[in-house]
């Protein structure tokens, strides 16, 4: 079980993580929260429905990693379209993004927070796992040092972790310029002196966690 997920009887998953793994994973989750940005919680004194029906952006993010997390719904890199088709795809993507990105951003944020909550729960015996642990908001990303332990996830928490692990790999892969066709073999052969090596190792480690977590969710 150490370093990979296993299924729990009745649903959910369990994983054993040591101090180093917890520290790295928590740091990455906090960085993901910072990349995604703040939520769209209603401002004090304002109607909560204002946030519920707020329209999102219409243009893709300038940061390549964010653009990978929030891609255009139509067209996109690698698709050869004519000028008219490209214009139509961009207009459709802008309209789709306007009504969906805020919700998608909120979901990705909750997924990353679920990782932070779960890891922080390991440092507080008896405090529970996942959504039961910690305070809401940014304070969760600034919590106590995580400890060593065995983390049990409910089926819903497992899905949140899977989403966060996928987002982390997409963001890191973008920074490393990994393409869909790239098997990463060249990255694994980088010398230890290469400044990208720690990020490469994190990328493949997260892939192992993601793969074993997917297996626990399969019927």
PDB file of N, CA and C in Angstrom, residues 129-180:
ATOM      1  N   UNK A 129     -10.965  12.645   7.699  1.00  0.00           N
ATOM      2  CA  UNK A 129     -10.269  12.824   6.435  1.00  0.00           C
ATOM      3  C   UNK A 129     -11.079  13.701   5.520  1.00  0.00           C
ATOM      4  N   UNK A 130     -10.415  14.161   4.490  1.00  0.00           N
ATOM      5  CA  UNK A 130     -11.076  14.880   3.413  1.00  0.00           C
ATOM      6  C   UNK A 130     -11.832  16.092   3.888  1.00  0.00           C
ATOM      7  N   UNK A 131     -13.121  16.170   3.509  1.00  0.00           N
ATOM      8  CA  UNK A 131     -13.903  17.371   3.745  1.00  0.00           C
ATOM      9  C   UNK A 131     -14.179  17.611   5.218  1.00  0.00           C
ATOM     10  N   UNK A 132     -13.913  16.637   6.101  1.00  0.00           N
ATOM     11  CA  UNK A 132     -14.167  16.822   7.519  1.00  0.00           C
ATOM     12  C   UNK A 132     -13.059  17.596   8.192  1.00  0.00           C
ATOM     13  N   UNK A 133     -11.946  17.779   7.543  1.00  0.00           N
ATOM     14  CA  UNK A 133     -10.780  18.361   8.201  1.00  0.00           C
ATOM     15  C   UNK A 133     -10.565  19.799   7.796  1.00  0.00           C
ATOM     16  N   UNK A 134     -10.168  20.612   8.759  1.00  0.00           N
ATOM     17  CA  UNK A 134      -9.695  21.959   8.467  1.00  0.00           C
ATOM     18  C   UNK A 134     -10.792  22.975   8.288  1.00  0.00           C
ATOM     19  N   UNK A 135     -10.399  24.245   8.232  1.00  0.00           N
ATOM     20  CA  UNK A 135     -11.327  25.346   8.008  1.00  0.00           C
ATOM     21  C   UNK A 135     -11.466  25.583   6.524  1.00  0.00           C
ATOM     22  N   UNK A 136     -12.490  26.324   6.140  1.00  0.00           N
ATOM     23  CA  UNK A 136     -12.728  26.608   4.733  1.00  0.00           C
ATOM     24  C   UNK A 136     -11.789  27.701   4.251  1.00  0.00           C
ATOM     25  N   UNK A 137     -11.600  27.768   2.901  1.00  0.00           N
ATOM     26  CA  UNK A 137     -10.889  28.884   2.299  1.00  0.00           C
ATOM     27  C   UNK A 137      -9.400  28.708   2.244  1.00  0.00           C
ATOM     28  N   UNK A 138      -8.701  29.826   2.036  1.00  0.00           N
ATOM     29  CA  UNK A 138      -7.262  29.807   1.848  1.00  0.00           C
ATOM     30  C   UNK A 138      -6.530  29.319   3.080  1.00  0.00           C
ATOM     31  N   UNK A 139      -7.137  29.464   4.279  1.00  0.00           N
ATOM     32  CA  UNK A 139      -6.456  29.019   5.492  1.00  0.00           C
ATOM     33  C   UNK A 139      -6.149  27.542   5.430  1.00  0.00           C
ATOM     34  N   UNK A 140      -6.926  26.776   4.641  1.00  0.00           N
ATOM     35  CA  UNK A 140      -6.671  25.351   4.521  1.00  0.00           C
ATOM     36  C   UNK A 140      -5.348  25.107   3.809  1.00  0.00           C
ATOM     37  N   UNK A 141      -4.969  26.009   2.917  1.00  0.00           N
ATOM     38  CA  UNK A 141      -3.723  25.859   2.178  1.00  0.00           C
ATOM     39  C   UNK A 141      -2.540  26.357   2.987  1.00  0.00           C
ATOM     40  N   UNK A 142      -2.796  26.838   4.199  1.00  0.00           N
ATOM     41  CA  UNK A 142      -1.732  27.361   5.030  1.00  0.00           C
ATOM     42  C   UNK A 142      -1.712  26.648   6.381  1.00  0.00           C
ATOM     43  N   UNK A 143      -2.250  25.410   6.395  1.00  0.00           N
ATOM     44  CA  UNK A 143      -2.433  24.684   7.649  1.00  0.00           C
ATOM     45  C   UNK A 143      -1.155  24.114   8.195  1.00  0.00           C
ATOM     46  N   UNK A 144      -1.332  23.230   9.164  1.00  0.00           N
ATOM     47  CA  UNK A 144      -0.196  22.662   9.873  1.00  0.00           C
ATOM     48  C   UNK A 144       0.565  21.699   8.984  1.00  0.00           C
ATOM     49  N   UNK A 145       1.777  21.432   9.402  1.00  0.00           N
ATOM     50  CA  UNK A 145       2.598  20.479   8.688  1.00  0.00           C
ATOM     51  C   UNK A 145       1.919  19.109   8.708  1.00  0.00           C
ATOM     52  N   UNK A 146       1.917  18.445   7.561  1.00  0.00           N
ATOM     53  CA  UNK A 146       1.313  17.126   7.494  1.00  0.00           C
ATOM     54  C   UNK A 146       2.225  16.093   8.127  1.00  0.00           C
ATOM     55  N   UNK A 147       1.626  15.046   8.669  1.00  0.00           N
ATOM     56  CA  UNK A 147       2.411  13.999   9.296  1.00  0.00           C
ATOM     57  C   UNK A 147       2.424  12.755   8.448  1.00  0.00           C
ATOM     58  N   UNK A 148       2.800  11.649   9.055  1.00  0.00           N
ATOM     59  CA  UNK A 148       2.856  10.374   8.357  1.00  0.00           C
ATOM     60  C   UNK A 148       1.644   9.555   8.757  1.00  0.00           C
ATOM     61  N   UNK A 149       1.054   8.867   7.828  1.00  0.00           N
ATOM     62  CA  UNK A 149      -0.091   8.055   8.183  1.00  0.00           C
ATOM     63  C   UNK A 149      -0.721   7.387   6.989  1.00  0.00           C
ATOM     64  N   UNK A 150      -1.821   6.712   7.275  1.00  0.00           N
ATOM     65  CA  UNK A 150      -2.598   6.020   6.259  1.00  0.00           C
ATOM     66  C   UNK A 150      -3.874   6.814   6.023  1.00  0.00           C
ATOM     67  N   UNK A 151      -4.087   7.214   4.804  1.00  0.00           N
ATOM     68  CA  UNK A 151      -5.224   8.056   4.451  1.00  0.00           C
ATOM     69  C   UNK A 151      -6.304   7.225   3.779  1.00  0.00           C
ATOM     70  N   UNK A 152      -7.502   7.274   4.337  1.00  0.00           N
ATOM     71  CA  UNK A 152      -8.648   6.592   3.752  1.00  0.00           C
ATOM     72  C   UNK A 152      -9.569   7.624   3.110  1.00  0.00           C
ATOM     73  N   UNK A 153      -9.979   7.345   1.888  1.00  0.00           N
ATOM     74  CA  UNK A 153     -10.833   8.257   1.133  1.00  0.00           C
ATOM     75  C   UNK A 153     -12.166   7.595   0.821  1.00  0.00           C
ATOM     76  N   UNK A 154     -13.231   8.368   0.948  1.00  0.00           N
ATOM     77  CA  UNK A 154     -14.540   7.897   0.513  1.00  0.00           C
ATOM     78  C   UNK A 154     -14.569   7.894  -1.014  1.00  0.00           C
ATOM     79  N   UNK A 155     -15.579   7.270  -1.625  1.00  0.00           N
ATOM     80  CA  UNK A 155     -15.656   7.312  -3.088  1.00  0.00           C
ATOM     81  C   UNK A 155     -15.663   8.733  -3.645  1.00  0.00           C
ATOM     82  N   UNK A 156     -16.400   9.652  -2.996  1.00  0.00           N
ATOM     83  CA  UNK A 156     -16.445  11.030  -3.466  1.00  0.00           C
ATOM     84  C   UNK A 156     -15.089  11.703  -3.320  1.00  0.00           C
ATOM     85  N   UNK A 157     -14.420  11.492  -2.189  1.00  0.00           N
ATOM     86  CA  UNK A 157     -13.085  12.062  -1.988  1.00  0.00           C
ATOM     87  C   UNK A 157     -12.094  11.477  -2.986  1.00  0.00           C
ATOM     88  N   UNK A 158     -12.255  10.203  -3.318  1.00  0.00           N
ATOM     89  CA  UNK A 158     -11.378   9.577  -4.309  1.00  0.00           C
ATOM     90  C   UNK A 158     -11.515  10.271  -5.655  1.00  0.00           C
ATOM     91  N   UNK A 159     -12.742  10.602  -6.025  1.00  0.00           N
ATOM     92  CA  UNK A 159     -12.955  11.296  -7.298  1.00  0.00           C
ATOM     93  C   UNK A 159     -12.342  12.699  -7.263  1.00  0.00           C
ATOM     94  N   UNK A 160     -12.418  13.360  -6.106  1.00  0.00           N
ATOM     95  CA  UNK A 160     -11.801  14.681  -5.991  1.00  0.00           C
ATOM     96  C   UNK A 160     -10.282  14.581  -6.093  1.00  0.00           C
ATOM     97  N   UNK A 161      -9.711  13.596  -5.432  1.00  0.00           N
ATOM     98  CA  UNK A 161      -8.261  13.397  -5.516  1.00  0.00           C
ATOM     99  C   UNK A 161      -7.849  13.078  -6.947  1.00  0.00           C
ATOM    100  N   UNK A 162      -8.639  12.268  -7.620  1.00  0.00           N
ATOM    101  CA  UNK A 162      -8.308  11.917  -9.001  1.00  0.00           C
ATOM    102  C   UNK A 162      -8.309  13.162  -9.876  1.00  0.00           C
ATOM    103  N   UNK A 163      -9.282  14.038  -9.672  1.00  0.00           N
ATOM    104  CA  UNK A 163      -9.319  15.281 -10.428  1.00  0.00           C
ATOM    105  C   UNK A 163      -8.111  16.153 -10.159  1.00  0.00           C
ATOM    106  N   UNK A 164      -7.725  16.265  -8.879  1.00  0.00           N
ATOM    107  CA  UNK A 164      -6.571  17.094  -8.519  1.00  0.00           C
ATOM    108  C   UNK A 164      -5.275  16.506  -9.061  1.00  0.00           C
ATOM    109  N   UNK A 165      -5.114  15.188  -8.965  1.00  0.00           N
ATOM    110  CA  UNK A 165      -3.906  14.554  -9.497  1.00  0.00           C
ATOM    111  C   UNK A 165      -3.810  14.764 -11.004  1.00  0.00           C
ATOM    112  N   UNK A 166      -4.932  14.659 -11.686  1.00  0.00           N
ATOM    113  CA  UNK A 166      -4.933  14.889 -13.134  1.00  0.00           C
ATOM    114  C   UNK A 166      -4.553  16.331 -13.455  1.00  0.00           C
ATOM    115  N   UNK A 167      -5.111  17.284 -12.703  1.00  0.00           N
ATOM    116  CA  UNK A 167      -4.786  18.691 -12.941  1.00  0.00           C
ATOM    117  C   UNK A 167      -3.315  18.977 -12.668  1.00  0.00           C
ATOM    118  N   UNK A 168      -2.771  18.371 -11.623  1.00  0.00           N
ATOM    119  CA  UNK A 168      -1.354  18.568 -11.313  1.00  0.00           C
ATOM    120  C   UNK A 168      -0.475  18.053 -12.444  1.00  0.00           C
ATOM    121  N   UNK A 169      -0.798  16.882 -12.972  1.00  0.00           N
ATOM    122  CA  UNK A 169       0.007  16.319 -14.058  1.00  0.00           C
ATOM    123  C   UNK A 169      -0.122  17.154 -15.331  1.00  0.00           C
ATOM    124  N   UNK A 170      -1.313  17.669 -15.599  1.00  0.00           N
ATOM    125  CA  UNK A 170      -1.488  18.533 -16.769  1.00  0.00           C
ATOM    126  C   UNK A 170      -0.653  19.803 -16.637  1.00  0.00           C
ATOM    127  N   UNK A 171      -0.685  20.408 -15.447  1.00  0.00           N
ATOM    128  CA  UNK A 171       0.065  21.650 -15.235  1.00  0.00           C
ATOM    129  C   UNK A 171       1.567  21.411 -15.312  1.00  0.00           C
ATOM    130  N   UNK A 172       2.033  20.364 -14.629  1.00  0.00           N
ATOM    131  CA  UNK A 172       3.466  20.064 -14.647  1.00  0.00           C
ATOM    132  C   UNK A 172       3.902  19.642 -16.045  1.00  0.00           C
ATOM    133  N   UNK A 173       3.090  18.822 -16.703  1.00  0.00           N
ATOM    134  CA  UNK A 173       3.416  18.396 -18.058  1.00  0.00           C
ATOM    135  C   UNK A 173       3.531  19.564 -19.017  1.00  0.00           C
ATOM    136  N   UNK A 174       2.688  20.574 -18.830  1.00  0.00           N
ATOM    137  CA  UNK A 174       2.771  21.771 -19.669  1.00  0.00           C
ATOM    138  C   UNK A 174       4.076  22.508 -19.426  1.00  0.00           C
ATOM    139  N   UNK A 175       4.465  22.647 -18.162  1.00  0.00           N
ATOM    140  CA  UNK A 175       5.733  23.305 -17.839  1.00  0.00           C
ATOM    141  C   UNK A 175       6.917  22.536 -18.437  1.00  0.00           C
ATOM    142  N   UNK A 176       6.794  21.209 -18.478  1.00  0.00           N
ATOM    143  CA  UNK A 176       7.869  20.372 -19.024  1.00  0.00           C
ATOM    144  C   UNK A 176       7.760  20.214 -20.539  1.00  0.00           C
ATOM    145  N   UNK A 177       6.714  20.781 -21.123  1.00  0.00           N
ATOM    146  CA  UNK A 177       6.459  20.696 -22.567  1.00  0.00           C
ATOM    147  C   UNK A 177       6.260  19.254 -23.015  1.00  0.00           C
ATOM    148  N   UNK A 178       5.557  18.496 -22.189  1.00  0.00           N
ATOM    149  CA  UNK A 178       5.204  17.125 -22.545  1.00  0.00           C
ATOM    150  C   UNK A 178       3.983  17.173 -23.455  1.00  0.00           C
ATOM    151  N   UNK A 179       4.032  16.459 -24.573  1.00  0.00           N
ATOM    152  CA  UNK A 179       2.902  16.390 -25.489  1.00  0.00           C
ATOM    153  C   UNK A 179       2.168  15.078 -25.286  1.00  0.00           C
ATOM    154  N   UNK A 180       0.980  14.980 -25.868  1.00  0.00           N
ATOM    155  CA  UNK A 180       0.193  13.757 -25.736  1.00  0.00           C
ATOM    156  C   UNK A 180       0.917  12.551 -26.322  1.00  0.00           C
TER     157      UNK A 180
END
